[in-house]
Coordinates of C-alpha atoms and ligand atoms in Angstrom, one line a residue:
M1 CA 0.0 0.0 0.0
S2 CA 1.5 3.2 -1.0
K3 CA 1.9 6.0 1.6
N4 CA -0.5 8.5 0.3
L5 CA -3.4 6.0 0.5
E6 CA -3.0 5.7 4.2
G7 CA -6.0 6.7 6.1
Q8 CA -8.1 6.9 2.9
Q9 CA -11.2 4.8 2.7
V10 CA -11.0 2.1 -0.1
L11 CA -14.4 1.3 -1.5
I12 CA -14.9 -2.2 -2.5
L13 CA -18.7 -2.1 -2.6
P14 CA -20.8 0.1 -4.8
E15 CA -22.2 3.3 -3.4
G16 CA -25.4 3.0 -1.6
S17 CA -24.6 -0.6 -0.4
S18 CA -25.0 -1.1 3.4
R19 CA -23.0 -3.4 5.5
I20 CA -23.5 -4.8 9.0
L21 CA -20.6 -6.6 10.6
G22 CA -19.8 -8.9 13.5
R23 CA -21.9 -8.8 16.6
D24 CA -24.2 -6.3 15.0
A25 CA -25.0 -8.7 12.2
Q26 CA -25.8 -11.5 14.7
R27 CA -27.7 -9.2 17.0
T28 CA -29.9 -8.0 14.1
N29 CA -30.6 -11.4 12.8
I30 CA -31.5 -12.8 16.1
A31 CA -33.8 -9.9 16.9
V32 CA -35.7 -10.3 13.7
A33 CA -36.0 -14.1 13.9
Y34 CA -37.2 -13.8 17.5
A35 CA -39.7 -11.1 16.3
V36 CA -41.1 -13.4 13.8
A37 CA -41.4 -16.4 16.2
N38 CA -43.1 -14.1 18.7
A39 CA -45.5 -12.8 16.0
I40 CA -47.0 -16.2 15.5
R41 CA -46.6 -17.5 19.0
T42 CA -50.1 -16.7 20.1
T43 CA -51.7 -18.9 17.5
L44 CA -50.2 -22.2 18.9
G45 CA -52.5 -24.9 20.1
P46 CA -56.3 -25.3 20.2
R47 CA -56.7 -22.3 22.5
G48 CA -54.5 -20.2 20.3
M49 CA -55.9 -17.1 18.7
D50 CA -56.5 -16.4 15.0
K51 CA -54.8 -13.6 12.9
M52 CA -56.5 -11.5 10.3
L53 CA -54.3 -10.7 7.4
V54 CA -55.1 -8.1 5.0
S55 CA -53.2 -7.9 1.7
D56 CA -52.3 -4.7 -0.1
I57 CA -55.4 -5.2 -2.4
G58 CA -57.6 -5.7 0.5
D59 CA -58.1 -9.5 0.5
I60 CA -58.7 -11.0 3.9
V61 CA -57.3 -14.2 5.2
I62 CA -58.3 -15.3 8.7
T63 CA -56.2 -18.1 10.0
N64 CA -54.3 -19.8 12.7
D65 CA -51.9 -21.5 10.4
G66 CA -48.3 -20.6 11.0
A67 CA -47.1 -21.2 7.4
T68 CA -50.0 -19.1 5.9
I69 CA -49.6 -16.3 8.2
L70 CA -45.8 -15.9 7.5
E71 CA -46.6 -16.2 3.8
E72 CA -49.1 -13.4 3.9
M73 CA -47.0 -11.2 6.1
N74 CA -44.7 -10.5 3.2
V75 CA -41.6 -10.1 5.4
E76 CA -38.7 -8.0 4.1
H77 CA -35.6 -8.9 6.2
P78 CA -33.4 -11.7 5.0
A79 CA -33.4 -13.3 8.5
A80 CA -37.2 -13.1 8.5
K81 CA -37.3 -14.8 5.1
I82 CA -35.4 -17.7 6.5
M83 CA -37.8 -18.1 9.3
V84 CA -40.6 -18.3 6.6
E85 CA -38.5 -20.9 4.8
I86 CA -38.6 -23.1 7.9
A87 CA -42.4 -23.0 8.0
K88 CA -42.5 -23.8 4.2
T89 CA -40.1 -26.7 4.6
Q90 CA -42.1 -28.1 7.5
D91 CA -45.3 -27.7 5.6
K92 CA -43.9 -29.5 2.6
E93 CA -42.0 -32.3 4.5
V94 CA -44.6 -33.2 7.0
G95 CA -47.6 -30.9 6.6
D96 CA -47.9 -29.9 10.2
G97 CA -45.9 -28.3 13.1
T98 CA -45.1 -25.0 11.3
T99 CA -45.7 -22.8 14.3
T100 CA -43.8 -25.2 16.5
A101 CA -40.8 -25.2 14.2
V102 CA -40.6 -21.4 13.8
M103 CA -41.0 -20.9 17.6
I104 CA -38.3 -23.3 18.6
S105 CA -35.9 -21.8 16.0
G106 CA -36.6 -18.2 17.1
N107 CA -36.0 -19.2 20.8
L108 CA -32.9 -21.1 20.0
L109 CA -31.5 -17.9 18.5
K110 CA -32.6 -15.7 21.4
K111 CA -30.8 -18.1 23.9
A112 CA -27.9 -18.1 21.6
G113 CA -27.9 -14.3 21.8
D114 CA -27.7 -14.4 25.6
L115 CA -24.7 -16.8 25.3
L116 CA -22.9 -14.4 22.8
D117 CA -23.5 -11.6 25.4
Q118 CA -21.6 -13.8 27.9
N119 CA -18.7 -13.9 25.4
I120 CA -19.3 -17.4 24.3
H121 CA -18.2 -17.8 20.7
A122 CA -20.8 -18.6 17.9
S123 CA -18.9 -21.8 16.9
T124 CA -19.1 -23.1 20.5
I125 CA -22.8 -22.4 20.6
I126 CA -23.2 -24.2 17.2
K127 CA -21.4 -27.2 18.4
G128 CA -23.5 -27.4 21.5
Y129 CA -26.7 -27.0 19.4
T130 CA -25.4 -29.7 17.1
L131 CA -25.0 -32.2 19.9
A132 CA -28.3 -31.2 21.4
S133 CA -30.3 -31.5 18.3
A134 CA -29.0 -35.1 17.6
K135 CA -29.6 -36.0 21.3
A136 CA -33.2 -34.7 21.1
V137 CA -34.0 -36.5 17.9
E138 CA -32.6 -39.7 19.6
S139 CA -34.6 -39.2 22.7
L140 CA -37.8 -38.6 20.5
E141 CA -37.3 -42.0 19.1
E142 CA -37.1 -43.4 22.6
I143 CA -40.2 -41.9 23.9
S144 CA -42.3 -42.7 20.7
S145 CA -44.7 -45.6 20.3
R146 CA -45.8 -47.5 17.3
V147 CA -48.8 -46.9 15.0
S148 CA -50.1 -48.9 12.1
P149 CA -53.0 -48.3 9.6
K150 CA -55.0 -50.7 11.7
D151 CA -55.0 -48.4 14.6
I152 CA -57.9 -46.4 13.2
E153 CA -58.9 -44.8 16.5
L154 CA -55.4 -43.7 17.2
L155 CA -55.1 -42.2 13.7
E156 CA -58.4 -40.3 14.2
K157 CA -56.9 -38.8 17.4
I158 CA -53.9 -37.7 15.5
A159 CA -56.0 -36.1 12.8
S160 CA -58.2 -34.4 15.3
I161 CA -55.3 -33.0 17.3
A162 CA -53.6 -31.7 14.2
M163 CA -56.9 -29.8 13.2
G164 CA -57.1 -28.7 16.9
S165 CA -56.3 -25.0 16.6
K166 CA -58.2 -24.3 13.3
S167 CA -61.6 -23.0 13.8
V168 CA -63.7 -25.6 11.9
G169 CA -66.7 -25.5 14.2
S170 CA -67.5 -27.7 17.2
G171 CA -65.8 -30.8 18.6
S172 CA -68.2 -33.1 16.8
S173 CA -67.3 -31.4 13.4
K174 CA -63.6 -32.1 14.2
D175 CA -64.3 -35.8 15.0
F176 CA -66.2 -36.0 11.8
L177 CA -63.5 -34.5 9.7
A178 CA -60.9 -36.6 11.5
K179 CA -62.7 -39.8 10.5
L180 CA -62.9 -38.6 7.0
V181 CA -59.2 -37.8 6.7
V182 CA -58.2 -41.1 8.2
K183 CA -60.4 -42.9 5.6
A184 CA -59.0 -40.9 2.8
V185 CA -55.3 -41.5 3.8
T186 CA -55.6 -45.2 4.6
Q187 CA -57.3 -45.5 1.2
V188 CA -54.3 -44.1 -0.7
A189 CA -51.6 -45.5 1.5
E190 CA -49.3 -48.0 -0.2
Q191 CA -47.2 -50.6 1.4
K192 CA -43.6 -50.9 0.1
D193 CA -40.9 -52.9 1.7
G194 CA -42.8 -53.0 4.9
K195 CA -43.1 -49.3 5.0
Y196 CA -46.2 -47.1 4.1
L197 CA -46.2 -44.4 1.5
V198 CA -48.7 -41.8 1.1
D199 CA -48.8 -39.8 -2.2
H200 CA -50.6 -36.6 -1.3
D201 CA -51.4 -36.0 -4.9
L202 CA -53.8 -38.9 -4.7
I203 CA -56.0 -36.9 -2.2
K204 CA -57.7 -34.1 -3.9
I205 CA -59.4 -31.3 -2.0
E206 CA -62.2 -29.4 -3.5
K207 CA -64.1 -26.7 -1.8
K208 CA -67.2 -24.8 -2.2
A209 CA -68.9 -22.2 0.2
G210 CA -72.5 -23.1 1.2
G211 CA -73.7 -25.7 3.5
D212 CA -72.3 -26.9 6.7
I213 CA -68.9 -28.4 7.6
Q214 CA -70.7 -31.6 8.2
D215 CA -71.7 -31.7 4.6
T216 CA -68.0 -32.2 3.7
T217 CA -67.9 -35.6 1.9
L218 CA -65.3 -38.2 1.0
I219 CA -65.7 -39.3 -2.7
H220 CA -64.1 -42.5 -3.6
G221 CA -63.0 -41.4 -6.9
V222 CA -62.7 -38.2 -8.5
L223 CA -64.6 -34.8 -8.6
V224 CA -64.3 -32.9 -11.7
D225 CA -65.2 -29.2 -11.4
K226 CA -66.8 -29.0 -14.9
E227 CA -70.3 -29.7 -16.3
I228 CA -71.6 -32.2 -18.8
V229 CA -71.4 -30.2 -22.0
H230 CA -74.9 -30.9 -23.7
P231 CA -78.3 -30.6 -22.0
Q232 CA -79.4 -33.8 -23.9
M233 CA -76.7 -35.9 -22.5
P234 CA -77.5 -38.2 -19.5
K235 CA -76.6 -36.6 -16.1
T236 CA -76.6 -39.8 -14.1
I237 CA -74.8 -42.9 -15.5
S238 CA -74.6 -46.1 -13.5
A239 CA -71.9 -48.6 -14.2
P240 CA -70.4 -46.2 -16.8
K241 CA -67.8 -47.2 -19.4
I242 CA -65.3 -44.3 -19.4
V243 CA -62.8 -43.0 -22.0
L244 CA -60.2 -40.4 -21.3
V245 CA -59.0 -38.5 -24.4
D246 CA -56.2 -35.9 -24.6
A247 CA -57.1 -34.7 -28.2
A248 CA -59.6 -32.1 -29.3
L249 CA -62.9 -33.1 -30.9
E250 CA -62.7 -30.1 -33.2
I251 CA -61.6 -29.4 -36.7
E252 CA -58.2 -27.8 -36.3
K253 CA -58.3 -24.3 -37.6
T254 CA -55.4 -23.9 -39.9
E255 CA -52.6 -21.7 -38.4
I256 CA -51.8 -19.9 -41.6
D257 CA -54.4 -17.8 -43.3
A258 CA -55.6 -20.3 -45.8
K259 CA -58.2 -19.0 -48.1
I260 CA -60.9 -21.2 -49.5
E261 CA -62.7 -19.9 -52.5
I262 CA -66.4 -20.9 -52.5
T263 CA -68.4 -19.9 -55.6
S264 CA -71.6 -21.8 -55.2
P265 CA -74.1 -22.9 -52.6
E266 CA -73.4 -26.4 -53.4
Q267 CA -69.7 -26.0 -52.7
M268 CA -70.6 -24.4 -49.3
Q269 CA -72.8 -27.3 -48.5
A270 CA -70.1 -29.8 -49.5
F271 CA -67.6 -27.9 -47.3
L272 CA -69.7 -27.8 -44.3
G273 CA -70.7 -31.3 -44.9
Q274 CA -67.1 -32.4 -45.0
E275 CA -66.4 -30.8 -41.6
E276 CA -69.6 -32.3 -40.2
K277 CA -68.6 -35.7 -41.4
M278 CA -65.2 -35.5 -39.8
L279 CA -66.6 -34.7 -36.5
K280 CA -69.1 -37.5 -36.8
D281 CA -66.3 -39.7 -37.5
M282 CA -64.5 -38.7 -34.4
V283 CA -67.6 -39.5 -32.3
E284 CA -68.0 -42.8 -34.1
K285 CA -64.5 -43.8 -32.9
I286 CA -65.4 -43.1 -29.4
A287 CA -68.7 -44.9 -29.7
K288 CA -67.0 -47.9 -31.1
T289 CA -65.1 -48.5 -27.8
G290 CA -68.5 -49.1 -26.2
A291 CA -68.0 -46.1 -23.8
N292 CA -70.8 -43.9 -22.7
V293 CA -68.7 -41.3 -20.8
L294 CA -66.0 -39.2 -22.3
F295 CA -63.7 -37.0 -20.4
C296 CA -61.8 -34.8 -22.8
Q297 CA -58.7 -32.7 -21.9
K298 CA -59.3 -30.5 -24.9
G299 CA -62.3 -28.8 -26.5
I300 CA -65.4 -30.6 -28.0
D301 CA -67.1 -28.9 -31.0
E302 CA -70.8 -28.2 -30.7
V303 CA -71.5 -30.5 -33.7
A304 CA -69.5 -33.2 -32.0
Q305 CA -71.5 -32.5 -28.8
H306 CA -74.7 -33.0 -30.7
Y307 CA -73.6 -36.4 -32.1
L308 CA -72.2 -37.5 -28.7
A309 CA -75.6 -36.8 -27.3
K310 CA -77.4 -38.7 -30.0
K311 CA -75.2 -41.6 -29.2
G312 CA -76.1 -41.4 -25.5
I313 CA -72.5 -40.5 -24.6
S314 CA -72.1 -38.0 -21.7
A315 CA -69.1 -35.8 -22.3
V316 CA -67.0 -33.3 -20.2
R317 CA -64.5 -31.1 -21.9
R318 CA -61.4 -29.2 -21.0
V319 CA -60.7 -31.4 -17.9
K320 CA -57.5 -30.5 -16.0
K321 CA -54.4 -32.6 -16.8
S322 CA -54.0 -33.4 -13.0
D323 CA -57.8 -34.6 -13.1
M324 CA -57.3 -36.7 -16.1
E325 CA -54.4 -38.5 -14.3
K326 CA -56.6 -39.1 -11.3
L327 CA -59.4 -40.4 -13.4
A328 CA -57.0 -42.7 -15.1
R329 CA -55.8 -44.2 -11.7
A330 CA -59.3 -44.4 -10.3
T331 CA -61.1 -45.9 -13.2
G332 CA -58.4 -48.0 -14.8
A333 CA -58.7 -46.2 -18.1
S334 CA -55.7 -45.1 -20.1
I335 CA -55.5 -41.6 -21.6
A336 CA -55.6 -41.8 -25.4
T337 CA -53.6 -39.0 -27.1
S338 CA -55.2 -39.7 -30.5
L339 CA -58.8 -40.9 -31.4
D340 CA -57.3 -43.2 -34.0
D341 CA -55.7 -45.7 -31.6
L342 CA -58.5 -45.8 -29.2
D343 CA -59.8 -49.2 -28.4
E344 CA -62.0 -51.1 -25.9
K345 CA -58.8 -51.9 -23.7
Q346 CA -58.5 -48.2 -22.8
V347 CA -62.0 -48.1 -21.4
G348 CA -62.4 -47.6 -17.6
K349 CA -65.1 -48.4 -15.0
A350 CA -66.6 -46.7 -12.1
G351 CA -69.8 -47.3 -10.0
K352 CA -71.5 -44.1 -11.1
V353 CA -70.9 -40.9 -12.9
E354 CA -73.2 -38.1 -12.0
E355 CA -73.5 -34.3 -12.4
K356 CA -74.7 -32.6 -9.4
K357 CA -75.4 -29.0 -8.7
I358 CA -73.4 -27.6 -5.8
S359 CA -74.3 -24.0 -4.7
G360 CA -75.6 -23.5 -8.3
E361 CA -72.5 -24.8 -10.0
A362 CA -72.5 -28.1 -11.8
M363 CA -69.7 -30.6 -10.9
V364 CA -69.2 -34.1 -12.1
F365 CA -68.7 -36.8 -9.5
V366 CA -67.0 -40.1 -10.4
E367 CA -67.7 -42.5 -7.7
G368 CA -67.4 -46.0 -6.5
C369 CA -64.3 -46.8 -8.4
E370 CA -62.8 -50.2 -8.3
H371 CA -59.3 -48.9 -7.9
A372 CA -60.2 -46.1 -5.5
T373 CA -56.5 -45.3 -5.1
S374 CA -57.4 -41.7 -5.5
V375 CA -59.9 -39.9 -3.4
T376 CA -61.5 -36.4 -3.2
I377 CA -62.4 -34.6 0.0
F378 CA -65.2 -32.1 -0.9
V379 CA -65.1 -29.4 1.7
R380 CA -68.3 -27.5 2.5
A381 CA -68.9 -24.8 5.1
S382 CA -70.9 -21.6 5.6
T383 CA -68.6 -18.9 4.0
E384 CA -65.4 -18.7 1.9
H385 CA -63.2 -17.9 4.9
V386 CA -64.5 -20.9 6.9
V387 CA -64.1 -23.2 3.8
S388 CA -60.5 -22.0 3.4
E389 CA -59.6 -22.5 7.1
G390 CA -61.3 -25.9 6.8
E391 CA -59.2 -26.8 3.9
R392 CA -56.1 -25.9 5.8
A393 CA -57.2 -27.9 8.8
I394 CA -57.8 -30.8 6.6
K395 CA -54.5 -30.5 5.0
D396 CA -52.7 -30.4 8.4
A397 CA -54.6 -33.5 9.4
I398 CA -53.7 -35.3 6.2
G399 CA -50.1 -34.3 6.8
A400 CA -50.2 -35.7 10.4
V401 CA -51.9 -38.7 9.6
S402 CA -49.6 -39.6 6.6
S403 CA -46.6 -38.7 8.7
A404 CA -47.7 -41.0 11.4
L405 CA -48.2 -43.9 8.9
E406 CA -45.0 -43.4 7.1
D407 CA -42.8 -43.1 10.1
G408 CA -44.9 -45.4 12.2
R409 CA -44.3 -43.6 15.3
V410 CA -46.2 -41.2 17.6
V411 CA -45.5 -39.1 20.6
T412 CA -47.7 -37.4 23.1
G413 CA -48.6 -33.6 22.5
G414 CA -49.5 -30.8 24.8
G415 CA -45.8 -29.9 25.4
S416 CA -45.2 -33.3 27.1
A417 CA -42.6 -34.4 24.4
E418 CA -40.8 -31.1 24.5
I419 CA -40.6 -31.2 28.4
E420 CA -39.3 -34.7 28.4
L421 CA -36.8 -33.8 25.7
S422 CA -35.5 -30.8 27.5
K423 CA -35.3 -32.9 30.7
R424 CA -33.1 -35.3 29.0
L425 CA -31.0 -32.6 27.5
Y426 CA -30.4 -30.9 30.9
E427 CA -28.9 -34.3 32.0
Y428 CA -27.0 -34.8 28.8
A429 CA -25.5 -31.3 29.3
T430 CA -23.9 -32.3 32.5
Q431 CA -22.4 -35.2 30.9
I432 CA -20.8 -33.1 28.2
G433 CA -19.5 -30.4 30.5
G434 CA -17.3 -27.6 29.1
R435 CA -18.6 -24.5 27.4
E436 CA -20.9 -26.6 25.2
Q437 CA -22.9 -27.5 28.2
L438 CA -24.2 -24.1 28.3
A439 CA -25.4 -24.3 24.7
I440 CA -27.0 -27.7 25.3
T441 CA -28.9 -26.2 28.3
A442 CA -30.0 -23.2 26.2
F443 CA -31.4 -25.8 23.7
A444 CA -33.2 -27.5 26.5
E445 CA -34.7 -24.1 27.5
A446 CA -35.6 -23.2 24.0
L447 CA -37.7 -26.3 23.6
E448 CA -39.7 -25.3 26.7
I449 CA -41.3 -22.6 24.7
V450 CA -43.9 -25.0 23.5
P451 CA -45.4 -26.0 26.8
R452 CA -44.9 -22.5 28.1
T453 CA -46.9 -21.1 25.2
L454 CA -49.7 -23.7 25.6
A455 CA -49.9 -23.0 29.3
E456 CA -50.3 -19.2 28.5
S457 CA -53.0 -19.9 25.9
A458 CA -55.0 -21.8 28.6
G459 CA -54.6 -18.9 30.9
M460 CA -52.2 -20.6 33.3
D461 CA -49.2 -19.0 34.9
A462 CA -46.5 -20.1 32.5
I463 CA -43.6 -20.4 35.2
D464 CA -45.7 -22.3 37.6
A465 CA -46.7 -24.7 34.8
I466 CA -43.1 -25.3 33.7
V467 CA -42.0 -25.9 37.2
S468 CA -44.7 -28.4 37.8
L469 CA -44.3 -30.2 34.5
R470 CA -40.6 -30.5 35.3
S471 CA -41.2 -32.2 38.7
K472 CA -44.0 -34.5 37.1
H473 CA -41.4 -35.6 34.5
K474 CA -38.9 -36.5 37.2
E475 CA -41.2 -39.4 38.2
K476 CA -41.0 -42.5 36.0
S477 CA -44.7 -42.5 35.1
G478 CA -44.6 -38.7 34.2
T479 CA -43.3 -39.0 30.7
N480 CA -46.6 -38.1 29.1
M481 CA -47.6 -35.2 31.3
G482 CA -48.5 -32.1 29.5
I483 CA -50.8 -29.1 29.4
D484 CA -54.5 -29.8 29.1
V485 CA -55.4 -26.5 27.6
Y486 CA -59.1 -27.0 28.1
T487 CA -59.0 -27.5 31.8
A488 CA -55.7 -25.6 32.4
K489 CA -54.3 -28.5 34.4
I490 CA -51.3 -30.8 34.0
E491 CA -52.5 -34.0 32.7
D492 CA -51.5 -37.3 31.1
M493 CA -51.7 -36.6 27.4
Q494 CA -51.9 -40.4 26.6
K495 CA -55.0 -40.7 28.6
L496 CA -56.5 -37.6 26.9
G497 CA -55.6 -38.8 23.5
V498 CA -53.4 -35.8 22.6
L499 CA -51.1 -37.6 20.1
E500 CA -48.9 -36.4 17.4
P501 CA -46.6 -38.0 14.8
A502 CA -43.0 -38.2 16.0
K503 CA -42.0 -37.2 12.5
V504 CA -43.7 -33.8 12.8
K505 CA -41.7 -33.1 16.1
K506 CA -38.5 -34.5 14.7
Q507 CA -38.8 -32.3 11.5
A508 CA -39.6 -29.2 13.6
I509 CA -36.6 -29.6 15.9
Q510 CA -34.2 -30.3 12.9
S511 CA -35.4 -27.4 10.8
A512 CA -35.4 -25.1 13.7
Y513 CA -31.8 -26.1 14.5
E514 CA -30.6 -25.8 10.9
A515 CA -32.0 -22.3 10.6
A516 CA -30.6 -21.1 13.8
K517 CA -27.2 -22.6 12.9
M518 CA -27.3 -20.8 9.5
L519 CA -28.1 -17.4 11.1
L520 CA -25.6 -17.8 13.9
R521 CA -22.8 -18.3 11.3
I522 CA -23.4 -15.0 9.6
D523 CA -21.2 -12.2 10.8
D524 CA -21.3 -10.0 7.9
M525 CA -24.3 -8.8 6.0
I526 CA -24.0 -6.9 2.8
S527 CA -26.8 -5.4 1.0
S528 CA -26.3 -3.9 -2.4
R529 CA -29.9 -2.9 -2.9
G530 CA -29.0 0.7 -2.6
K531 CA -31.1 1.0 0.6
P532 CA -30.2 0.4 4.2
M533 CA -30.9 -3.2 5.5
P534 CA -34.3 -3.2 7.5
R535 CA -33.2 -3.4 11.2
G536 CA -36.4 -5.1 12.4
G537 CA -36.6 -6.4 15.9
P538 CA -39.5 -6.9 18.2
G539 CA -42.0 -4.2 17.7
G540 CA -40.1 -3.0 14.7
D541 CA -40.5 -5.0 11.6
M542 CA -43.6 -6.9 12.8
G543 CA -45.5 -3.9 13.8
G544 CA -46.0 -5.3 17.3
M545 CA -47.9 -8.3 16.1
G546 CA -46.5 -10.6 18.6
G547 CA -47.5 -11.5 22.0
G548 CA -44.8 -9.5 23.7
D549 CA -41.8 -10.8 25.5
Y550 CA -42.1 -13.3 28.2
Ligands
ADP601 P1 -48.4 -26.1 14.6 O1 -48.5 -25.2 13.5 O2 -47.1 -26.1 15.2 O3 -48.9 -27.5 14.3 P2 -50.7 -25.8 16.3 O4 -51.5 -24.5 16.4 O5 -51.3 -26.9 15.3 O6 -49.3 -25.5 15.7 O7 -50.5 -26.4 17.7 C1 -49.8 -27.5 17.9 C2 -49.6 -27.7 19.3 O8 -50.7 -27.8 20.1 C3 -48.9 -29.0 19.6 O9 -47.8 -28.8 20.6 C4 -50.0 -30.0 20.2 O10 -49.4 -30.9 21.1 C5 -50.9 -29.0 21.0 N1 -52.2 -29.4 21.2 C6 -53.0 -29.7 20.2 N2 -54.2 -30.1 20.7 C7 -54.1 -30.0 22.1 C8 -54.9 -30.5 23.2 N3 -56.1 -30.8 23.0 N4 -54.3 -30.3 24.4 C9 -53.1 -29.8 24.6 N5 -52.3 -29.6 23.6 C10 -52.7 -29.7 22.3
MG602 MG1 -50.8 -28.1 13.8

């Protein structure tokens, strides 16, 4: 470096960039992550509150779902975005436990902040957290019990607990939906090498406002949100023979501007006759298979519709590709891409095809399929908002029940699993010793946020609740003691039937840990967006949405 450069600032970043370094970077990220966690904390559990989210164009969403809230919040800060990622991953991987995952992560970071203030290095904290998270996952396995598709009642409890906090009406509606979800999931579950697999694509959810949540039905087959095209076609077809066609029953209009010169009425007649004949031929090809129901992924010309109706074939046009695939699986039909190679072998079966009017709109139900490997849950409820929340509740329940089946393990909820894990981590910390011990203890404390929050939602004194839970868990028979949010008492969660899939908890702990680790590693934040980094922090970024500090 030459002498005359001394003391002069060297710019390596473009003008307008901002930079936060070292402890400041960590402090900012921790504050933001904790603020996000706090913002959704009050929604946890069946006594949790809902949030009303209003988008910039005035759309309203009322929900209790962590993933949905975070998505709608449109957070700005990069650390907040990572928290949103946790919720999304959790939702994608296991379909439930989003609030839990984000809360644990936010608290892992807050505790890490306290340790940083005591001059414990981030890498020591990360090391301790890594040990703790592995130990927690291992302990989770130990305290879990087995579940199989035969344990219908148990699975129904899992479904009902997963729906717990969503407002889908009374307890009886929840039991009703839980039964429906378990039927749907066990129907599509496939056994492979002794393990169960649930393909969520095989469970379709359709919703329509109007009616009552108890009018929600499970259709063993597929529901197509389209109408039968022609009024003269039969609307109810029992024991239908079904063909699926991915080709248009239309005359292709030439792309280039072809001109046809017609000089006489005879020529016109011949030309139209030709078109008509082509369409009639198409219909013939379908009729030849013996089918009486046609689902077409493309369009059906009016003339073709007329001929189809004459042949007594009911047809639905412009069916979604995903629906076509579901129809194929359910009815055993294969999708024909051209009318020419259509034959009887491609025809599928069902118990009944019927067009029904739901809230004034026609929909086609394909029911009683032999291979009912795909099912549709048709959600009904009084208003759009309730239907949407009902759908989210059902999705959580599907996620929970399939996680339970796939992993084959359940644990007790109500904060009991978290308290038990944290107890084991306190013990483990003393075995490890050293500075990591402090981080493992911090991990144990962070897990307690779940029972603590559930206790608060039930109106209990959080500190008393934790103290008494800890002492209950010291006893051998106390492993399942958790918060009964309805009576505000400490109870045995196994006896109350508050059960959750072990996989949901495992994923929540793991993704919470991964995100915390990622944010702790950052000691330099550079933004080249030409505006200062949003600083965030409780009451800052989140506009005081959270439930305050505890
Ligand atoms: P998440 O998005 O994390 O799934 P929820 O709002 O669904 O959040 O709440 C889940 C938490 O509520 C779990 O810890 C679960 O054990 C607890 N919970 C659900 N139902 C009950 C109940 N009846 N009694 C006590 N705790 C419950
Ligand atoms: Mg849940």
